Amino acid sequence: MSLQKRTKEQAKVVVIENQKGGVGKTTIAYHVACFLAELGYRVLAIDLDPQGNLSSRFLSRAERINGYRSVHMFMADRPVFAPLSTSVEVDIVYALDRDVELGNVERIDLGAAMMSFGTNLEPLMDDYDYLVIDTPPAHGNKMTAASLASTHMFVPVELAAFAVTGVESVMETLAEIGHLVGRPVKITGLICNRIRNIEAHRTALAEMQAAAGNLHVLKSKLYANTAIDTALRDGIPVWKKKTSGAQRESAKIMLTLMKEIGSLIGAKAKSKPGKPVKKVKQQGVTTA
Ligand SMILES: Nc1ncnc2c1ncn2[C@@H]1O[C@H](COP(=O)(O)OP(=O)(O)OP(=O)(O)O)[C@@H](O)[C@H]1O
Ligand SMILES: [Mg+2]
């Protein structure tokens, strides 16, 4: 893939990754995509997780038809479909709920998977400013392809038990992927999630920061807050609903994190917010 050959206006590919499950990948990917769209950028979310959690935050099951599915990105000869647009002005290359075909991408040859993914990513990079990729909790073809394509990678970590081993295994996996593809895969930052202000978490945070070595740990941290879970279930960013104290608190914390991520990926409010690309849905043959 010729991603490095692009000019300075190239789209940025922001990947949220950790092979550990339930650490907040989808939560963060969803909010980053919404945040960038609100700043006026043309944003495409790509859901590589066969659980389809990110897709279901943007579109109902019934709405996810006749569009570009993420499994298509792993096909050398993909059916011609366009990303679907959503009410929050983020376009999406979606996964179905329990997307068996996307799961089966792990059975194809890694080289072929990466080649198709890279080739299919290229035209998308011409259409958008930011591609935000949510990944599955597994080290495999999809995670490797996303890692290779990333211009920025964020790794959420949960400060419960095993935070240190979690960080170490992410670093090991990325080193392995780097070795495989012949160039290092760089982590932009670790994001601490579900912090509780208790002594055990303060100790875990210090240990994790020590284990992270030179890795950048974002200053903004997400606290465990049920408003985050509720907002995600309702399919709205946390900053859109601020009626209770917990909601206002989570909105503030999430926006602080988004601004820090934004500064790391070169996003700032545009004076004249752009409009997301309006796609004309193309007809084609799908494997759905
Ligand atoms: N800071 C938080 N406070 C409260 N709930 C949270 C927080 N972060 C995430 N959650 C909730 O925890 C659950 C897991 O989060 P999420 O789905 O983002 O993790 P994930 O890493 O994408 O999981 P998977 O590996 O299964 O894809 C979700 O229900 C989400 O709403
Ligand atoms: Mg997820």
Short mmCIF file of C-alpha atoms and ligand atoms in Angstrom, two decimals:
data_model
loop_
_atom_site.label_atom_id
_atom_site.label_comp_id
_atom_site.label_asym_id
_atom_site.label_seq_id
_atom_site.Cartn_x
_atom_site.Cartn_y
_atom_site.Cartn_z
CA MET A 1 0.00 0.00 0.00
CA SER A 2 1.30 3.45 -0.81
CA LEU A 3 -0.05 5.33 2.19
CA GLN A 4 3.26 7.03 2.97
CA LYS A 5 3.47 8.59 -0.49
CA ARG A 6 0.64 11.03 0.14
CA THR A 7 0.96 14.78 0.48
CA LYS A 8 0.40 16.86 3.59
CA GLU A 9 -3.35 17.09 2.93
CA GLN A 10 -3.66 13.35 3.35
CA ALA A 11 -6.54 11.97 5.36
CA LYS A 12 -5.65 10.84 8.83
CA VAL A 13 -6.41 7.32 9.89
CA VAL A 14 -7.16 7.19 13.59
CA VAL A 15 -7.23 3.66 14.96
CA ILE A 16 -8.51 2.71 18.40
CA GLU A 17 -6.98 -0.58 19.40
CA ASN A 18 -6.45 -3.00 22.27
CA GLN A 19 -6.81 -6.74 22.04
CA LYS A 20 -8.36 -6.72 25.50
CA GLY A 21 -12.16 -6.61 25.45
CA GLY A 22 -14.38 -4.02 27.09
CA VAL A 23 -11.73 -1.34 27.68
CA GLY A 24 -13.63 1.45 25.88
CA LYS A 25 -12.47 1.20 22.25
CA THR A 26 -15.94 1.62 20.78
CA THR A 27 -16.89 4.34 23.27
CA ILE A 28 -13.84 6.37 22.33
CA ALA A 29 -14.08 5.68 18.57
CA TYR A 30 -17.72 6.81 18.57
CA HIS A 31 -17.00 10.04 20.43
CA VAL A 32 -13.90 10.87 18.37
CA ALA A 33 -15.87 10.45 15.13
CA CYS A 34 -18.77 12.63 16.40
CA PHE A 35 -16.38 15.24 17.78
CA LEU A 36 -14.47 15.58 14.50
CA ALA A 37 -17.72 15.82 12.53
CA GLU A 38 -18.91 18.59 14.85
CA LEU A 39 -15.70 20.46 14.14
CA GLY A 40 -16.69 20.39 10.48
CA TYR A 41 -14.42 17.64 9.19
CA ARG A 42 -15.51 14.99 6.73
CA VAL A 43 -15.42 11.87 8.88
CA LEU A 44 -15.74 8.20 8.02
CA ALA A 45 -16.12 5.62 10.79
CA ILE A 46 -15.00 2.10 9.92
CA ASP A 47 -16.25 -0.71 12.15
CA LEU A 48 -13.90 -3.70 11.99
CA ASP A 49 -15.48 -5.49 14.94
CA PRO A 50 -17.84 -8.35 14.00
CA GLN A 51 -19.87 -7.48 17.11
CA GLY A 52 -21.00 -4.39 15.16
CA ASN A 53 -21.17 -2.26 18.30
CA LEU A 54 -19.91 0.95 16.70
CA SER A 55 -22.22 0.52 13.70
CA SER A 56 -25.25 0.02 15.91
CA ARG A 57 -24.51 3.35 17.67
CA PHE A 58 -24.85 5.14 14.32
CA LEU A 59 -27.46 3.11 12.47
CA SER A 60 -30.20 0.68 13.44
CA ARG A 61 -30.06 -2.86 12.15
CA ALA A 62 -32.75 -2.05 9.55
CA GLU A 63 -30.76 0.93 8.27
CA ARG A 64 -27.66 -1.17 7.68
CA ILE A 65 -28.47 -2.41 4.22
CA ASN A 66 -27.19 -1.72 0.72
CA GLY A 67 -24.09 0.04 1.96
CA TYR A 68 -20.35 -0.44 2.15
CA ARG A 69 -19.62 -3.10 4.77
CA SER A 70 -16.25 -3.39 6.40
CA VAL A 71 -15.91 -7.01 5.23
CA HIS A 72 -15.89 -5.61 1.67
CA MET A 73 -12.62 -3.84 2.47
CA PHE A 74 -10.93 -7.23 2.70
CA MET A 75 -12.07 -8.29 -0.77
CA ALA A 76 -9.82 -7.93 -3.81
CA ASP A 77 -12.91 -7.49 -5.98
CA ARG A 78 -15.37 -5.80 -3.71
CA PRO A 79 -19.04 -5.11 -4.47
CA VAL A 80 -19.57 -1.44 -5.33
CA PHE A 81 -21.36 0.18 -2.43
CA ALA A 82 -20.87 3.58 -0.82
CA PRO A 83 -20.51 4.33 2.90
CA LEU A 84 -23.84 5.16 4.53
CA SER A 85 -24.51 8.59 5.96
CA THR A 86 -25.87 9.04 9.48
CA SER A 87 -27.83 11.71 11.35
CA VAL A 88 -24.71 12.88 13.20
CA GLU A 89 -22.91 13.67 9.91
CA VAL A 90 -20.46 10.81 10.25
CA ASP A 91 -20.43 8.39 7.32
CA ILE A 92 -19.86 4.73 8.09
CA VAL A 93 -18.44 1.58 6.59
CA TYR A 94 -20.46 -0.68 8.81
CA ALA A 95 -20.52 -4.16 10.27
CA LEU A 96 -23.63 -6.18 10.85
CA ASP A 97 -24.50 -7.34 14.35
CA ARG A 98 -22.65 -10.67 14.71
CA ASP A 99 -21.07 -10.21 11.29
CA VAL A 100 -19.98 -13.76 10.48
CA GLU A 101 -18.34 -12.81 7.19
CA LEU A 102 -16.28 -10.10 8.88
CA GLY A 103 -15.29 -12.70 11.48
CA ASN A 104 -14.18 -15.03 8.69
CA VAL A 105 -11.64 -12.44 7.50
CA GLU A 106 -9.37 -14.08 10.09
CA ARG A 107 -9.33 -17.22 7.94
CA ILE A 108 -7.90 -15.58 4.84
CA ASP A 109 -4.22 -15.14 4.18
CA LEU A 110 -2.80 -12.13 6.08
CA GLY A 111 -0.92 -10.78 3.06
CA ALA A 112 -4.05 -10.87 0.90
CA ALA A 113 -6.14 -9.30 3.67
CA MET A 114 -3.69 -6.43 4.12
CA MET A 115 -3.33 -5.86 0.40
CA SER A 116 -7.10 -5.62 -0.19
CA PHE A 117 -7.60 -3.45 2.88
CA GLY A 118 -4.88 -1.02 1.78
CA THR A 119 -6.18 -0.87 -1.79
CA ASN A 120 -9.76 -0.26 -0.68
CA LEU A 121 -8.69 2.33 1.88
CA GLU A 122 -6.96 4.55 -0.69
CA PRO A 123 -10.07 6.02 -2.38
CA LEU A 124 -11.72 6.54 1.01
CA MET A 125 -8.74 8.64 2.03
CA ASP A 126 -9.46 10.95 -0.88
CA ASP A 127 -13.07 11.45 0.22
CA TYR A 128 -12.59 12.20 3.92
CA ASP A 129 -10.43 14.21 6.30
CA TYR A 130 -10.49 11.59 9.05
CA LEU A 131 -11.07 7.85 9.04
CA VAL A 132 -11.79 6.55 12.54
CA ILE A 133 -11.37 2.79 12.85
CA ASP A 134 -12.80 0.70 15.70
CA THR A 135 -11.13 -2.69 16.03
CA PRO A 136 -12.14 -6.04 17.53
CA PRO A 137 -10.66 -7.32 20.80
CA ALA A 138 -8.41 -9.82 19.05
CA HIS A 139 -4.98 -9.89 17.53
CA GLY A 140 -5.51 -11.01 13.95
CA ASN A 141 -5.83 -9.93 10.33
CA LYS A 142 -8.20 -7.03 11.02
CA MET A 143 -6.12 -5.60 13.84
CA THR A 144 -2.95 -5.97 11.77
CA ALA A 145 -4.46 -4.28 8.71
CA ALA A 146 -5.77 -1.40 10.84
CA SER A 147 -2.42 -1.01 12.62
CA LEU A 148 -0.58 -0.84 9.33
CA ALA A 149 -2.99 1.76 7.94
CA SER A 150 -2.95 3.95 11.06
CA THR A 151 -1.50 7.43 11.03
CA HIS A 152 -2.51 7.76 14.70
CA MET A 153 -3.26 5.03 17.18
CA PHE A 154 -4.88 5.31 20.57
CA VAL A 155 -4.96 2.47 23.06
CA PRO A 156 -7.57 2.62 25.80
CA VAL A 157 -6.59 0.83 28.98
CA GLU A 158 -8.65 0.09 32.00
CA LEU A 159 -7.11 0.67 35.35
CA ALA A 160 -8.47 -2.45 36.95
CA ALA A 161 -6.30 -5.43 37.78
CA PHE A 162 -3.95 -6.45 34.95
CA ALA A 163 -3.63 -2.90 33.55
CA VAL A 164 0.13 -3.34 33.44
CA THR A 165 0.01 -6.71 31.69
CA GLY A 166 -2.62 -5.22 29.36
CA VAL A 167 -0.24 -2.43 28.32
CA GLU A 168 2.64 -4.87 28.00
CA SER A 169 0.66 -7.21 25.76
CA VAL A 170 -0.46 -4.34 23.50
CA MET A 171 3.15 -3.26 23.17
CA GLU A 172 4.22 -6.84 22.41
CA THR A 173 1.48 -7.29 19.82
CA LEU A 174 2.36 -4.04 18.07
CA ALA A 175 6.03 -4.96 18.10
CA GLU A 176 5.07 -8.28 16.48
CA ILE A 177 2.96 -6.52 13.87
CA GLY A 178 5.78 -4.04 13.23
CA HIS A 179 8.18 -6.93 12.74
CA LEU A 180 5.74 -8.60 10.37
CA VAL A 181 5.22 -5.53 8.19
CA GLY A 182 8.82 -4.35 8.39
CA ARG A 183 8.21 -1.01 10.08
CA PRO A 184 7.36 0.01 13.63
CA VAL A 185 3.72 0.67 14.51
CA LYS A 186 3.61 3.79 16.63
CA ILE A 187 1.15 4.38 19.45
CA THR A 188 0.03 8.02 19.67
CA GLY A 189 -1.22 7.62 23.19
CA LEU A 190 -2.65 5.46 25.91
CA ILE A 191 -6.03 6.53 27.27
CA CYS A 192 -6.87 5.58 30.84
CA ASN A 193 -10.51 4.61 31.14
CA ARG A 194 -12.90 3.86 34.00
CA ILE A 195 -10.75 5.45 36.62
CA ARG A 196 -12.13 5.50 40.12
CA ASN A 197 -10.64 7.84 42.63
CA ILE A 198 -9.52 5.10 44.90
CA GLU A 199 -6.13 4.21 46.22
CA ALA A 200 -5.92 0.97 44.19
CA HIS A 201 -6.45 2.92 40.99
CA ARG A 202 -3.87 5.55 41.89
CA THR A 203 -1.34 2.75 42.43
CA ALA A 204 -2.39 1.04 39.18
CA LEU A 205 -2.05 4.33 37.30
CA ALA A 206 1.48 4.86 38.60
CA GLU A 207 2.42 1.25 37.72
CA MET A 208 0.91 1.58 34.28
CA GLN A 209 2.71 4.81 33.59
CA ALA A 210 5.96 3.11 34.60
CA ALA A 211 5.19 0.11 32.33
CA ALA A 212 4.32 2.43 29.44
CA GLY A 213 7.94 3.67 29.39
CA ASN A 214 8.27 6.21 26.61
CA LEU A 215 4.67 5.80 25.51
CA HIS A 216 2.58 8.91 25.83
CA VAL A 217 -0.24 8.61 28.37
CA LEU A 218 -2.94 11.19 27.72
CA LYS A 219 -3.40 13.72 30.47
CA SER A 220 -7.20 13.54 30.22
CA LYS A 221 -8.63 10.40 31.72
CA LEU A 222 -12.12 8.96 31.64
CA TYR A 223 -13.73 8.26 34.98
CA ALA A 224 -16.18 5.43 35.46
CA ASN A 225 -19.50 7.17 34.91
CA THR A 226 -22.82 5.52 34.07
CA ALA A 227 -23.79 8.56 31.96
CA ILE A 228 -21.17 7.44 29.41
CA ASP A 229 -22.75 4.01 29.14
CA THR A 230 -26.28 5.45 28.92
CA ALA A 231 -25.38 7.98 26.23
CA LEU A 232 -23.72 5.31 24.15
CA ARG A 233 -26.78 3.10 24.47
CA ASP A 234 -28.95 6.01 23.33
CA GLY A 235 -26.66 6.58 20.34
CA ILE A 236 -25.72 10.16 21.24
CA PRO A 237 -22.40 11.65 22.33
CA VAL A 238 -22.32 12.29 26.08
CA TRP A 239 -22.04 16.05 25.57
CA LYS A 240 -25.48 16.13 23.89
CA LYS A 241 -27.36 15.31 27.08
CA LYS A 242 -26.57 17.37 30.13
CA THR A 243 -29.62 17.27 32.37
CA SER A 244 -28.17 15.51 35.42
CA GLY A 245 -25.00 16.34 37.33
CA ALA A 246 -23.44 13.01 36.27
CA GLN A 247 -24.19 13.82 32.63
CA ARG A 248 -22.68 17.29 32.87
CA GLU A 249 -19.60 15.83 34.54
CA SER A 250 -19.16 13.09 31.91
CA ALA A 251 -19.74 15.62 29.11
CA LYS A 252 -16.97 17.82 30.47
CA ILE A 253 -14.55 14.94 30.94
CA MET A 254 -15.25 13.47 27.51
CA LEU A 255 -14.88 16.83 25.77
CA THR A 256 -11.59 17.46 27.54
CA LEU A 257 -10.36 14.08 26.28
CA MET A 258 -11.64 14.80 22.76
CA LYS A 259 -9.82 18.14 22.67
CA GLU A 260 -6.58 16.46 23.74
CA ILE A 261 -7.02 13.76 21.10
CA GLY A 262 -7.93 16.49 18.59
CA SER A 263 -4.70 18.34 19.29
CA LEU A 264 -2.70 15.12 18.81
CA ILE A 265 -4.32 14.42 15.43
CA GLY A 266 -4.19 17.98 14.11
CA ALA A 267 -7.91 18.75 14.41
CA LYS A 268 -9.14 22.19 15.27
CA ALA A 269 -12.45 23.97 14.79
CA LYS A 270 -12.75 25.18 11.22
CA SER A 271 -13.94 28.75 10.78
CA LYS A 272 -16.36 27.60 8.14
CA PRO A 273 -17.48 24.11 9.08
CA GLY A 274 -17.48 21.91 6.01
CA LYS A 275 -20.29 19.65 5.11
CA PRO A 276 -19.82 15.88 5.16
CA VAL A 277 -19.61 14.39 1.70
CA LYS A 278 -22.99 13.49 0.40
CA LYS A 279 -22.81 10.06 -1.14
CA VAL A 280 -25.04 8.85 -3.89
CA LYS A 281 -25.65 5.24 -3.07
CA GLN A 282 -24.39 3.08 -5.87
CA GLN A 283 -26.03 -0.13 -6.78
CA GLY A 284 -24.10 -3.32 -6.75
CA VAL A 285 -24.06 -6.86 -5.64
CA THR A 286 -23.51 -7.51 -1.99
CA THR A 287 -22.64 -10.62 -0.15
CA ALA A 288 -25.07 -9.76 2.68
N1 LIG B 1 -15.73 5.45 31.48
C1 LIG B 1 -16.79 4.65 31.41
N2 LIG B 1 -17.75 4.70 32.36
C2 LIG B 1 -18.84 3.89 32.30
N3 LIG B 1 -19.06 2.99 31.33
C3 LIG B 1 -18.13 2.89 30.36
C4 LIG B 1 -16.96 3.71 30.33
N4 LIG B 1 -16.23 3.38 29.23
C5 LIG B 1 -16.92 2.40 28.61
N5 LIG B 1 -18.06 2.11 29.27
C6 LIG B 1 -19.04 1.07 28.94
O1 LIG B 1 -18.37 -0.18 29.04
C7 LIG B 1 -18.79 -1.07 28.03
C8 LIG B 1 -17.58 -1.50 27.19
O2 LIG B 1 -17.09 -0.37 26.50
P1 LIG B 1 -16.74 -0.47 24.95
O3 LIG B 1 -17.80 -1.22 24.24
O4 LIG B 1 -16.43 0.90 24.49
O5 LIG B 1 -15.43 -1.35 25.06
P2 LIG B 1 -14.66 -2.09 23.86
O6 LIG B 1 -13.21 -2.05 24.20
O7 LIG B 1 -15.07 -1.53 22.57
O8 LIG B 1 -15.23 -3.58 24.00
P3 LIG B 1 -15.00 -4.77 22.93
O9 LIG B 1 -13.58 -5.19 23.12
O10 LIG B 1 -15.98 -5.82 23.36
O11 LIG B 1 -15.28 -4.23 21.58
C9 LIG B 1 -19.86 -0.32 27.24
O12 LIG B 1 -21.11 -0.68 27.73
C10 LIG B 1 -19.56 1.15 27.52
O13 LIG B 1 -20.73 1.95 27.43
MG MG B 2 -15.87 -2.45 20.87
#
